[in-house]
Coordinates of C-alpha atoms in Angstrom, one line a residue:
Chain J
X1 CA -0.2 0.0 -0.1
X2 CA 1.5 3.0 -0.8
X3 CA -0.3 4.6 2.5
X4 CA 2.0 2.8 4.5
X5 CA 5.3 4.5 2.8
X6 CA 7.2 6.5 5.1
X7 CA 5.8 10.5 4.7
X8 CA 7.6 11.5 2.3
X9 CA 9.5 14.6 2.7
X10 CA 10.6 16.8 0.2
X11 CA 12.5 14.6 -2.1
X12 CA 16.3 15.3 -1.2
X13 CA 18.4 16.8 -4.1
X14 CA 21.8 14.8 -5.9
X15 CA 22.5 18.6 -8.1
X16 CA 24.9 17.1 -10.5
X17 CA 22.4 13.8 -11.3
X18 CA 20.9 15.1 -13.7
X19 CA 23.1 15.9 -15.6
X20 CA 25.2 13.3 -14.9
X21 CA 22.1 11.3 -16.2
X22 CA 21.4 13.0 -19.2
X23 CA 25.0 11.8 -20.1
X24 CA 24.4 8.2 -18.9
X25 CA 22.5 8.2 -21.4
X26 CA 23.7 10.1 -24.3
X27 CA 27.1 7.0 -23.5
X28 CA 23.4 4.2 -23.8
X29 CA 22.0 5.8 -26.4
X30 CA 24.5 5.4 -29.0
X31 CA 26.2 2.6 -27.9
X32 CA 22.7 0.9 -29.1
X33 CA 22.8 2.0 -32.2
X34 CA 26.9 1.0 -32.3
X35 CA 27.1 -0.1 -35.6
X36 CA 25.4 3.4 -37.0
X37 CA 27.3 5.4 -34.9
X38 CA 30.8 3.6 -33.8
X39 CA 31.6 1.0 -36.4
X40 CA 29.7 2.9 -39.9
X41 CA 32.6 5.5 -39.0
X42 CA 35.3 3.6 -38.9
X43 CA 34.4 1.5 -41.6
X44 CA 34.5 5.0 -43.6
X45 CA 37.3 6.4 -42.7
X46 CA 39.4 2.7 -42.9
X47 CA 38.5 3.4 -46.3
X48 CA 39.5 7.0 -46.5
X49 CA 42.9 5.1 -44.9
X50 CA 42.9 2.6 -47.7
X51 CA 42.7 5.2 -51.0
X52 CA 45.5 7.3 -50.2
X53 CA 47.5 5.3 -47.5
X54 CA 48.4 2.4 -49.3
X55 CA 48.4 3.7 -52.8
X56 CA 49.4 7.3 -52.8
X57 CA 51.1 7.8 -49.7
X58 CA 54.3 6.6 -50.7
X59 CA 54.4 7.8 -53.8
X60 CA 53.6 12.0 -53.7
X61 CA 54.6 13.9 -50.6
X62 CA 53.5 17.4 -49.9
X63 CA 55.3 18.0 -47.2
X64 CA 59.0 17.7 -46.7
X65 CA 60.5 15.1 -44.9
X66 CA 56.8 12.7 -44.7
X67 CA 54.8 10.6 -47.0
X68 CA 51.4 11.7 -48.1
X69 CA 49.8 9.0 -45.5
X70 CA 51.5 10.5 -42.6
X71 CA 49.9 13.8 -43.6
X72 CA 47.1 12.9 -44.5
X73 CA 46.4 10.5 -41.8
X74 CA 46.0 13.6 -38.3
X75 CA 43.2 15.1 -40.8
X76 CA 41.5 12.2 -40.9
X77 CA 41.5 11.2 -37.6
X78 CA 39.8 14.8 -36.8
X79 CA 37.7 14.6 -39.3
X80 CA 35.9 11.5 -37.9
X81 CA 36.3 12.8 -34.3
X82 CA 34.9 16.8 -35.7
X83 CA 31.8 14.3 -38.1
X84 CA 31.1 12.0 -34.9
X85 CA 30.5 14.8 -33.2
X86 CA 28.7 17.2 -35.0
X87 CA 26.1 14.0 -35.5
X88 CA 26.2 12.7 -32.3
X89 CA 24.3 16.0 -30.2
X90 CA 23.1 16.5 -33.5
X91 CA 21.4 13.7 -34.0
X92 CA 20.1 12.4 -30.5
X93 CA 19.1 16.0 -30.0
X94 CA 16.7 16.4 -33.5
X95 CA 14.9 13.5 -33.0
X96 CA 13.8 14.4 -29.1
X97 CA 12.4 17.4 -30.6
X98 CA 11.4 16.0 -33.4
X99 CA 9.6 12.6 -31.2
X100 CA 8.8 15.0 -28.6
X101 CA 10.5 13.4 -25.9
X102 CA 12.2 16.3 -25.3
X103 CA 9.1 17.2 -22.8
X104 CA 10.6 15.0 -21.4
X105 CA 14.3 16.6 -20.5
X106 CA 11.9 20.1 -19.6
X107 CA 10.1 19.6 -17.3
X108 CA 13.0 17.6 -14.8
X109 CA 15.2 20.5 -12.6
X110 CA 18.3 20.3 -15.3
X111 CA 19.7 23.5 -15.9
X112 CA 20.9 24.1 -19.0
X113 CA 25.1 24.1 -18.9
X114 CA 24.3 20.5 -17.4
X115 CA 22.1 20.1 -20.6
X116 CA 24.6 20.6 -22.6
X117 CA 27.3 19.4 -21.2
X118 CA 26.8 16.0 -21.5
X119 CA 25.0 15.8 -24.4
X120 CA 28.6 17.6 -25.4
X121 CA 30.6 14.9 -23.8
X122 CA 29.2 12.0 -24.9
X123 CA 29.9 13.1 -28.6
X124 CA 33.3 14.1 -27.3
X125 CA 33.6 10.6 -26.0
X126 CA 32.2 9.4 -29.1
X127 CA 34.3 11.1 -31.6
X128 CA 37.3 10.5 -29.8
X129 CA 36.5 6.6 -29.6
X130 CA 36.1 7.0 -33.4
X131 CA 39.2 8.6 -33.8
X132 CA 41.2 6.7 -32.1
X133 CA 40.3 3.0 -33.5
X134 CA 41.1 5.4 -36.4
X135 CA 44.3 6.2 -35.7
X136 CA 45.3 2.5 -34.0
X137 CA 44.7 1.1 -38.3
X138 CA 46.3 3.3 -39.6
X139 CA 49.2 2.4 -37.5
X140 CA 49.8 -0.8 -40.7
X141 CA 50.1 2.3 -43.3
X142 CA 52.2 5.0 -41.3
X143 CA 53.6 5.5 -38.5
X144 CA 53.3 8.8 -36.7
X145 CA 55.8 11.0 -35.0
X146 CA 53.6 12.2 -32.3
X147 CA 55.3 15.5 -31.6
X148 CA 53.7 17.4 -29.0
X149 CA 51.3 14.0 -27.9
X150 CA 49.3 16.4 -25.7
X151 CA 49.2 19.3 -27.6
X152 CA 46.8 16.8 -29.9
X153 CA 44.8 15.0 -27.8
X154 CA 44.1 18.8 -25.7
X155 CA 43.2 19.9 -30.1
X156 CA 41.4 16.9 -30.7
X157 CA 39.2 18.1 -27.5
X158 CA 38.7 21.5 -29.2
X159 CA 37.3 20.5 -32.2
X160 CA 34.9 17.9 -30.8
X161 CA 33.8 20.3 -28.1
X162 CA 33.2 23.1 -31.2
X163 CA 31.5 20.5 -33.5
X164 CA 29.1 19.3 -30.5
X165 CA 27.8 22.9 -30.2
X166 CA 27.0 23.3 -33.8
X167 CA 25.4 19.7 -34.0
X168 CA 23.0 21.3 -30.5
X169 CA 22.1 24.9 -32.5
X170 CA 21.9 22.6 -36.1
X171 CA 19.5 20.6 -34.5
X172 CA 18.0 23.5 -32.2
X173 CA 17.7 25.7 -36.0
X174 CA 16.2 22.1 -38.0
X175 CA 12.5 21.4 -38.1
X176 CA 13.3 18.9 -41.0
X177 CA 15.2 16.0 -41.8
X178 CA 16.5 17.3 -44.7
X179 CA 17.1 20.6 -42.6
X180 CA 19.6 19.1 -40.4
X181 CA 21.3 16.8 -43.6
X182 CA 22.1 20.2 -45.1
X183 CA 24.5 21.5 -42.4
X184 CA 25.6 18.3 -42.4
X185 CA 25.9 18.3 -47.0
X186 CA 26.2 21.9 -46.9
X187 CA 28.8 23.5 -44.4
X188 CA 30.6 20.8 -42.6
X189 CA 31.7 18.7 -45.2
X190 CA 32.8 21.7 -47.8
X191 CA 34.5 23.1 -44.4
X192 CA 36.1 19.9 -44.3
X193 CA 37.3 18.9 -47.5
X194 CA 38.4 22.3 -48.3
X195 CA 40.2 22.9 -44.8
X196 CA 43.3 21.3 -45.9
X197 CA 42.6 17.3 -44.4
X198 CA 43.6 16.5 -47.8
X199 CA 46.7 18.7 -48.8
X200 CA 48.8 21.8 -47.0
X201 CA 47.4 25.6 -47.8
X202 CA 50.8 26.5 -48.5
X203 CA 50.8 24.8 -52.0
X204 CA 47.5 26.3 -53.1
X205 CA 47.7 29.5 -54.8
X206 CA 48.1 33.1 -53.0
X207 CA 44.0 34.2 -53.8
X208 CA 43.1 29.9 -52.6
X209 CA 45.3 30.0 -50.1
X210 CA 43.7 33.5 -48.4
X211 CA 39.8 31.4 -48.6
X212 CA 41.5 29.2 -47.2
X213 CA 42.7 30.6 -43.4
X214 CA 38.9 32.4 -43.1
X215 CA 37.7 28.3 -42.8
X216 CA 37.3 27.7 -39.0
X217 CA 38.3 24.6 -40.2
X218 CA 42.1 24.2 -40.8
X219 CA 42.7 26.1 -37.7
X220 CA 41.8 23.0 -35.8
X221 CA 43.1 20.4 -39.2
X222 CA 46.3 21.8 -38.8
X223 CA 46.7 22.8 -35.6
X224 CA 46.4 18.9 -35.0
X225 CA 48.3 17.9 -37.5
X226 CA 51.0 19.9 -35.9
X227 CA 51.0 19.0 -33.3
X228 CA 52.2 15.8 -34.7
X229 CA 54.4 16.0 -37.6
X230 CA 56.0 19.4 -35.7
X231 CA 54.5 20.6 -38.9
X232 CA 51.8 23.0 -40.4
X233 CA 50.9 26.1 -42.2
X234 CA 49.4 28.1 -39.2
X235 CA 51.7 28.3 -35.3
X236 CA 50.0 26.3 -32.8
X237 CA 49.2 29.2 -30.1
X238 CA 47.0 30.6 -33.4
X239 CA 45.4 27.2 -33.9
X240 CA 45.0 27.0 -30.7
X241 CA 43.7 30.7 -30.2
X242 CA 41.6 31.0 -32.5
X243 CA 40.0 26.9 -31.8
X244 CA 39.2 27.9 -28.5
X245 CA 37.4 31.7 -29.2
X246 CA 35.0 29.7 -32.0
X247 CA 34.6 27.0 -29.2
X248 CA 34.1 29.5 -26.4
X249 CA 31.1 31.1 -28.9
X250 CA 29.1 29.2 -29.3
X251 CA 29.5 27.5 -26.0
X252 CA 28.0 30.3 -25.0
X253 CA 25.4 30.9 -27.9
X254 CA 23.9 27.5 -27.2
X255 CA 23.7 28.3 -23.4
X256 CA 21.9 31.1 -24.6
X257 CA 19.3 29.2 -26.7
X258 CA 19.0 26.9 -23.8
X259 CA 18.4 28.3 -21.8
X260 CA 15.8 30.6 -23.4
X261 CA 14.3 27.3 -24.0
X262 CA 14.3 28.3 -28.0
X263 CA 12.3 26.3 -30.3
X264 CA 12.8 24.2 -27.8
X265 CA 9.4 25.0 -24.8
X266 CA 6.7 26.8 -27.1
Chain W
X1 CA -0.9 25.9 4.2
X2 CA 0.3 28.0 1.5
X3 CA -1.4 26.5 -2.0
X4 CA -0.6 24.3 -4.0
X5 CA -0.4 25.5 -7.2
X6 CA -1.0 29.1 -7.2
X7 CA -2.0 30.6 -10.5
X8 CA -1.6 34.6 -11.4
X9 CA -3.4 36.8 -14.6
X10 CA -1.8 34.4 -16.6
X11 CA -2.0 34.3 -20.7
X12 CA -0.3 33.1 -23.5
X13 CA -0.9 34.0 -27.3
X14 CA 0.2 31.8 -30.0
X15 CA 0.8 34.2 -33.2
X16 CA -1.4 36.4 -31.5
X17 CA -3.4 34.6 -31.0
X18 CA -5.5 33.6 -27.0
X19 CA -4.8 30.9 -25.5
X20 CA -4.7 31.6 -22.0
X21 CA -6.2 34.2 -21.1
X22 CA -5.3 35.6 -17.7
X23 CA -6.1 33.1 -15.7
X24 CA -6.4 33.3 -12.0
X25 CA -6.7 29.6 -9.8
X26 CA -5.4 28.2 -6.7
X27 CA -5.2 24.0 -5.7
X28 CA -4.6 23.9 -1.8
X29 CA -2.3 20.9 -0.7
X30 CA -3.9 17.7 -0.6
X31 CA -7.1 18.5 -3.8
X32 CA -8.1 16.4 -6.3
X33 CA -8.6 19.0 -8.5
X34 CA -10.3 19.0 -12.4
X35 CA -9.5 21.2 -14.9
X36 CA -12.5 20.3 -17.6
X37 CA -12.5 22.4 -21.2
X38 CA -13.6 21.4 -25.0
X39 CA -10.5 20.9 -26.7
X40 CA -9.3 24.2 -27.8
X41 CA -10.3 25.4 -23.8
X42 CA -6.1 26.6 -22.5
X43 CA -5.9 23.7 -20.4
X44 CA -3.5 21.7 -21.9
X45 CA -1.8 25.2 -22.8
X46 CA -2.3 26.4 -19.1
X47 CA -0.5 22.4 -17.7
X48 CA 2.6 23.1 -19.3
X49 CA 3.6 26.8 -18.8
X50 CA 3.1 25.0 -14.7
X51 CA 5.7 22.2 -16.1
X52 CA 7.9 24.6 -17.9
X53 CA 7.1 22.8 -20.7
X54 CA 5.9 26.6 -22.8
X55 CA 7.4 29.6 -21.6
X56 CA 4.8 32.3 -19.8
X57 CA 4.3 34.8 -21.6
X58 CA 2.4 37.0 -19.1
X59 CA 1.5 36.5 -15.1
X60 CA 3.3 33.8 -12.6
X61 CA 3.0 30.9 -11.5
X62 CA 3.7 29.4 -8.2
X63 CA 4.8 25.8 -7.4
X64 CA 4.5 25.4 -3.3
X65 CA 5.6 28.9 -2.7
X66 CA 8.1 28.9 -5.8
X67 CA 8.0 30.3 -9.1
X68 CA 8.1 27.6 -11.1
X69 CA 10.8 30.4 -13.3
X70 CA 13.1 31.8 -11.2
X71 CA 13.2 28.6 -8.8
X72 CA 12.5 25.6 -11.2
X73 CA 15.4 23.3 -9.9
X74 CA 12.4 23.1 -6.7
X75 CA 9.3 23.4 -8.1
X76 CA 10.2 21.2 -11.1
X77 CA 11.6 18.8 -8.4
X78 CA 7.9 19.6 -6.8
X79 CA 5.6 18.1 -9.3
X80 CA 5.4 15.4 -11.7
X81 CA 4.0 15.5 -14.9
X82 CA 2.2 13.5 -17.6
X83 CA 1.8 14.5 -20.8
X84 CA -1.3 14.1 -22.8
X85 CA 0.4 12.9 -26.0
X86 CA 2.9 9.4 -25.6
X87 CA 5.9 10.8 -25.2
X88 CA 8.9 7.7 -24.6
X89 CA 11.8 7.2 -25.0
X90 CA 13.0 4.6 -28.3
X91 CA 16.2 3.1 -27.3
X92 CA 15.2 1.6 -23.4
X93 CA 13.5 -0.3 -22.0
X94 CA 10.5 0.1 -18.8
X95 CA 13.6 -0.8 -16.5
X96 CA 16.0 1.3 -17.7
X97 CA 13.4 4.8 -18.6
X98 CA 12.3 4.8 -15.3
X99 CA 16.2 4.3 -13.7
X100 CA 17.0 7.9 -16.1
X101 CA 13.7 9.5 -14.9
X102 CA 14.7 9.1 -11.7
X103 CA 17.7 10.6 -12.5
X104 CA 17.3 13.3 -14.6
X105 CA 15.0 14.6 -11.3
X106 CA 17.8 14.0 -9.0
X107 CA 16.3 12.1 -7.0
X108 CA 18.4 9.2 -4.8
X109 CA 17.9 5.9 -5.5
X110 CA 14.5 4.3 -4.2
X111 CA 14.1 1.0 -5.1
X112 CA 11.3 0.5 -2.8
X113 CA 9.3 3.1 -4.2
X114 CA 10.2 2.2 -8.1
X115 CA 9.2 -1.4 -6.7
X116 CA 6.1 0.0 -5.3
X117 CA 5.1 1.4 -8.9
X118 CA 5.8 -1.1 -11.1
X119 CA 4.1 -3.6 -9.0
X120 CA 1.7 -1.2 -8.3
X121 CA 0.9 0.0 -12.9
X122 CA 1.4 -3.8 -13.2
X123 CA 4.6 -3.0 -15.3
X124 CA 6.5 -6.3 -14.2
X125 CA 5.9 -9.0 -17.0
X126 CA 7.6 -6.1 -19.3
X127 CA 10.3 -4.4 -17.4
X128 CA 12.8 -6.0 -20.1
X129 CA 10.4 -5.3 -23.3
X130 CA 11.7 -2.7 -25.8
X131 CA 9.1 0.4 -26.4
X132 CA 8.5 -0.4 -29.6
X133 CA 6.2 -4.2 -28.7
X134 CA 4.8 -2.3 -25.7
X135 CA 0.8 -1.6 -26.0
X136 CA -0.3 2.4 -26.4
X137 CA -2.6 1.4 -22.7
X138 CA 1.6 -0.1 -21.3
X139 CA 2.5 2.9 -22.5
X140 CA 0.3 4.7 -20.5
X141 CA 1.2 3.0 -17.8
X142 CA 5.3 3.9 -18.1
X143 CA 4.1 7.6 -18.0
X144 CA 2.1 6.7 -15.3
X145 CA 4.8 5.4 -13.8
X146 CA 7.6 8.7 -15.0
X147 CA 5.0 11.2 -13.4
X148 CA 5.9 9.5 -10.1
X149 CA 9.7 8.0 -9.8
X150 CA 10.8 11.1 -8.5
X151 CA 8.1 11.1 -5.7
X152 CA 6.4 14.9 -6.7
X153 CA 4.2 16.3 -4.3
X154 CA 2.0 18.2 -6.9
X155 CA 1.5 15.7 -9.5
X156 CA -0.6 16.7 -13.5
X157 CA -1.9 14.3 -14.9
X158 CA -3.1 15.4 -18.5
X159 CA -6.1 12.9 -19.9
X160 CA -4.2 10.0 -17.7
X161 CA -6.9 7.9 -18.9
X162 CA -7.8 8.7 -23.0
X163 CA -8.0 5.8 -25.3
X164 CA -7.7 2.9 -22.5
X165 CA -9.2 0.1 -20.9
X166 CA -12.0 0.0 -18.3
X167 CA -9.4 -2.3 -15.6
X168 CA -6.6 0.3 -16.5
X169 CA -8.8 3.5 -15.9
X170 CA -9.9 2.1 -12.9
X171 CA -7.3 1.0 -11.4
X172 CA -5.5 3.8 -12.3
X173 CA -7.8 6.4 -10.4
X174 CA -7.2 4.0 -7.0
X175 CA -4.0 4.5 -7.5
X176 CA -4.3 8.3 -8.0
X177 CA -6.6 8.3 -4.6
X178 CA -4.0 6.5 -2.3
X179 CA -0.8 9.0 -3.7
X180 CA -3.7 11.6 -2.6
X181 CA -4.2 10.2 0.3
X182 CA -1.2 9.7 1.2
X183 CA -0.6 13.6 1.4
X184 CA -0.1 14.6 -3.4
X185 CA -2.3 17.3 -4.4
X186 CA -3.5 16.1 -7.5
X187 CA -4.5 18.0 -11.0
X188 CA -5.8 16.0 -13.1
X189 CA -7.6 16.9 -16.7
X190 CA -9.5 14.4 -18.6
X191 CA -12.7 14.1 -21.4
X192 CA -14.9 11.2 -19.3
X193 CA -16.8 13.4 -17.0
X194 CA -18.6 11.3 -14.6
X195 CA -14.0 10.0 -13.7
X196 CA -14.6 14.6 -13.2
X197 CA -17.1 14.2 -10.5
X198 CA -16.3 11.5 -9.0
X199 CA -12.9 12.1 -8.3
X200 CA -13.1 15.8 -7.4
X201 CA -12.9 17.7 -5.2
X202 CA -13.2 21.3 -7.0
X203 CA -13.2 21.4 -10.6
X204 CA -12.6 24.5 -13.1
X205 CA -13.6 24.8 -16.7
X206 CA -12.5 26.9 -19.3
X207 CA -13.1 27.5 -22.1
X208 CA -12.2 29.1 -25.4
X209 CA -8.6 30.5 -22.3
X210 CA -10.7 31.4 -19.9
X211 CA -12.2 30.4 -16.6
X212 CA -16.1 30.1 -17.0
X213 CA -16.1 28.5 -13.9
X214 CA -13.9 27.5 -10.3
X215 CA -16.3 25.6 -7.4
X216 CA -16.6 22.6 -5.2
X217 CA -18.4 20.0 -7.8
X218 CA -21.7 19.5 -5.9
X219 CA -21.8 23.8 -6.6
X220 CA -21.1 23.3 -10.0
X221 CA -23.7 20.5 -9.9
X222 CA -26.4 22.5 -8.5
X223 CA -25.6 25.8 -9.9
X224 CA -27.3 26.1 -12.8
X225 CA -30.7 22.8 -13.2
X226 CA -31.1 21.7 -10.1
X227 CA -33.3 18.0 -10.8
X228 CA -35.8 16.8 -13.4
X229 CA -38.8 14.6 -12.2
X230 CA -39.6 11.7 -14.5
X231 CA -43.1 11.0 -14.9
X232 CA -43.6 7.5 -16.6
X233 CA -47.1 6.1 -18.0
X234 CA -49.0 2.7 -17.7
X235 CA -50.9 4.0 -20.6
X236 CA -50.0 7.3 -23.4
X237 CA -51.7 11.0 -21.7
X238 CA -52.7 12.9 -24.6
X239 CA -53.1 16.0 -23.8
X240 CA -50.5 17.6 -21.5
X241 CA -53.3 18.7 -18.8
X242 CA -52.4 23.4 -18.4
X243 CA -50.8 23.1 -15.0
X244 CA -49.2 20.8 -16.0
X245 CA -48.2 23.3 -18.2
X246 CA -47.5 26.2 -16.3
X247 CA -45.6 24.4 -13.8
X248 CA -43.0 23.1 -16.5
X249 CA -43.8 19.9 -17.6
X250 CA -43.7 18.1 -20.6
X251 CA -44.3 16.0 -22.7
X252 CA -42.6 12.8 -24.3
X253 CA -41.6 9.5 -25.9
X254 CA -45.3 9.4 -27.1
X255 CA -47.5 10.9 -23.8
X256 CA -45.6 7.4 -21.6
X257 CA -43.3 10.0 -19.8
X258 CA -43.6 13.6 -18.9
X259 CA -40.8 15.4 -16.9
X260 CA -40.2 18.2 -14.7
X261 CA -37.4 20.6 -14.9
X262 CA -37.1 21.5 -11.2
X263 CA -35.5 24.8 -9.8
X264 CA -33.2 24.5 -7.2
X265 CA -35.9 26.3 -5.3
X266 CA -38.9 24.0 -6.0
X267 CA -39.9 21.3 -3.7
X268 CA -41.1 18.3 -5.9
X269 CA -44.3 17.1 -3.6
X270 CA -46.2 20.5 -5.8
X271 CA -46.0 18.5 -9.3
X272 CA -46.8 15.6 -8.3
X273 CA -49.2 16.3 -5.9
X274 CA -51.0 17.7 -9.4
X275 CA -50.5 15.2 -10.6
X276 CA -52.2 12.9 -8.0
X277 CA -55.5 15.2 -7.9
X278 CA -55.8 14.6 -11.8
X279 CA -55.4 11.4 -11.4
X280 CA -52.7 9.8 -14.2
X281 CA -52.3 6.7 -15.1
X282 CA -48.3 6.4 -12.5
X283 CA -46.3 4.5 -13.4
X284 CA -42.3 5.1 -12.1
X285 CA -41.5 7.6 -10.5
X286 CA -37.8 9.3 -11.2
X287 CA -35.4 11.8 -10.0
X288 CA -32.3 13.2 -11.3
X289 CA -29.5 15.3 -11.0
X290 CA -27.7 17.4 -13.4
X291 CA -24.1 16.1 -14.1
X292 CA -21.7 17.4 -14.2
X293 CA -22.1 16.8 -18.5
X294 CA -25.1 19.2 -18.7
X295 CA -23.0 22.1 -16.0
X296 CA -19.4 21.4 -19.0
X297 CA -22.3 22.0 -21.5
X298 CA -23.8 25.0 -20.6
X299 CA -21.1 26.8 -19.5
X300 CA -19.0 25.7 -22.0
X301 CA -21.6 27.1 -25.1
X302 CA -21.3 23.5 -26.8
X303 CA -25.6 23.2 -25.7
X304 CA -25.7 25.6 -28.4
X305 CA -23.9 24.6 -31.1
X306 CA -25.5 20.7 -32.1
X307 CA -23.4 18.1 -33.2
X308 CA -19.4 19.4 -32.2
X309 CA -18.1 16.4 -30.0
X310 CA -16.9 17.1 -26.5

């Protein structure tokens, strides 16, 4: 009998439990569909590695002292990190909005920063997991020198964090699957491909090099590669400075939108 | 004692169309309170503003004395909401969903309470099933469990029995009564007016975003109609006697039935005395009190709009 239960006093509250629960929920969500969320991106990245590592890897060199495979692998690792961080937050939040179960979160005491950090950390875990597996597979094709391993890890985390915010924003501003796919196909993909994954911008004509420097992804990819190979198109401090500022700006913007309930609460 | 829910001058527009207009009401601790109204009356919008799903445009809402915007981390812990639409997380089982939902509220894990809800809502055989394997009734039961898992002091049920079978409705209302007895205040909306009549101590009726009635249920039932006196005859009565017509009587069923609509302050004795004096062939006498449905139709103006569904 419910009446025989101990008197129900005002329930105790564990302030960080809502955050930890949402984080756990997000991790369990992507693990439950791990073929789609982890295995498929790894296979895609492995195909890139095969094409650029096994076929072209030793035949051309775009940076002195390194094979093409060694040049392209850091970019492919970061591409996996970025794509999966974006995909995790964007698909999870968009589906919650689309199916209506976002209200389960809106009625809880979770704060906007907790909400964003839980989504973001789960996306980072997925992105970094894919990145690590791509790196392990890449060892079959070419060894990397890892000149500044901690800086490389920091840039991978920063990139993942940044694109998790972009994913949240895409989910907030999209009303249909078509709109959501536009962000990945017409924004993320071109920025990645033109951001120096496959070539150094120093080999471009000056006007194209100038345009490439306006692409924020350049600083993430080049900074990551610079930390691993020890050479890059941009100083590490510039790359980290720009990446950090963009990540912070996006986090603040996303926090304000979620706090206001913009396009989340009616 | 502070009110469980205090709504003051609440208003909300959607694209310029008013959904809730200057609504004020208070629900005291320990009440079972019914919020009724036709579709589009503004009930769900009101509930969504209380729960925090919809932003408040004007006015204020206090839950146990806490402002639900400024002190939302407190008010949301104190409130449990079962939404009208079925909202479930398709990735998880019932078991996992309840654990996650408890955590969302920052509530310390209480296995005894969780087990109690699972048993009372008859969810035990379905705990480890995937959501897409659950029937509509099971999903509704899960939503009730989700609303209660963090032991709220204010339970909001928005159309909890829509589309569920008789047994589940019976069990659900039994559970709600028990929870209410244990100290939880209940705010419910339902289209089953007889349920509201039986369950609620007080009822508010909304229409087109406005509050059109807020009274104790018996007072509301007595508000418009008194009662009706039905006389069933052994054989048809061809003509309605003038004296009875003057008392408001009407013939129906081809003269086999006579109906008196009696105002609240009028005794049935006058009518019966006149019927006896005229020696009409009465077989049976029946009185009926006005139901909530009649009151509802009158107050919302639906009675004059034939064919419109409730």
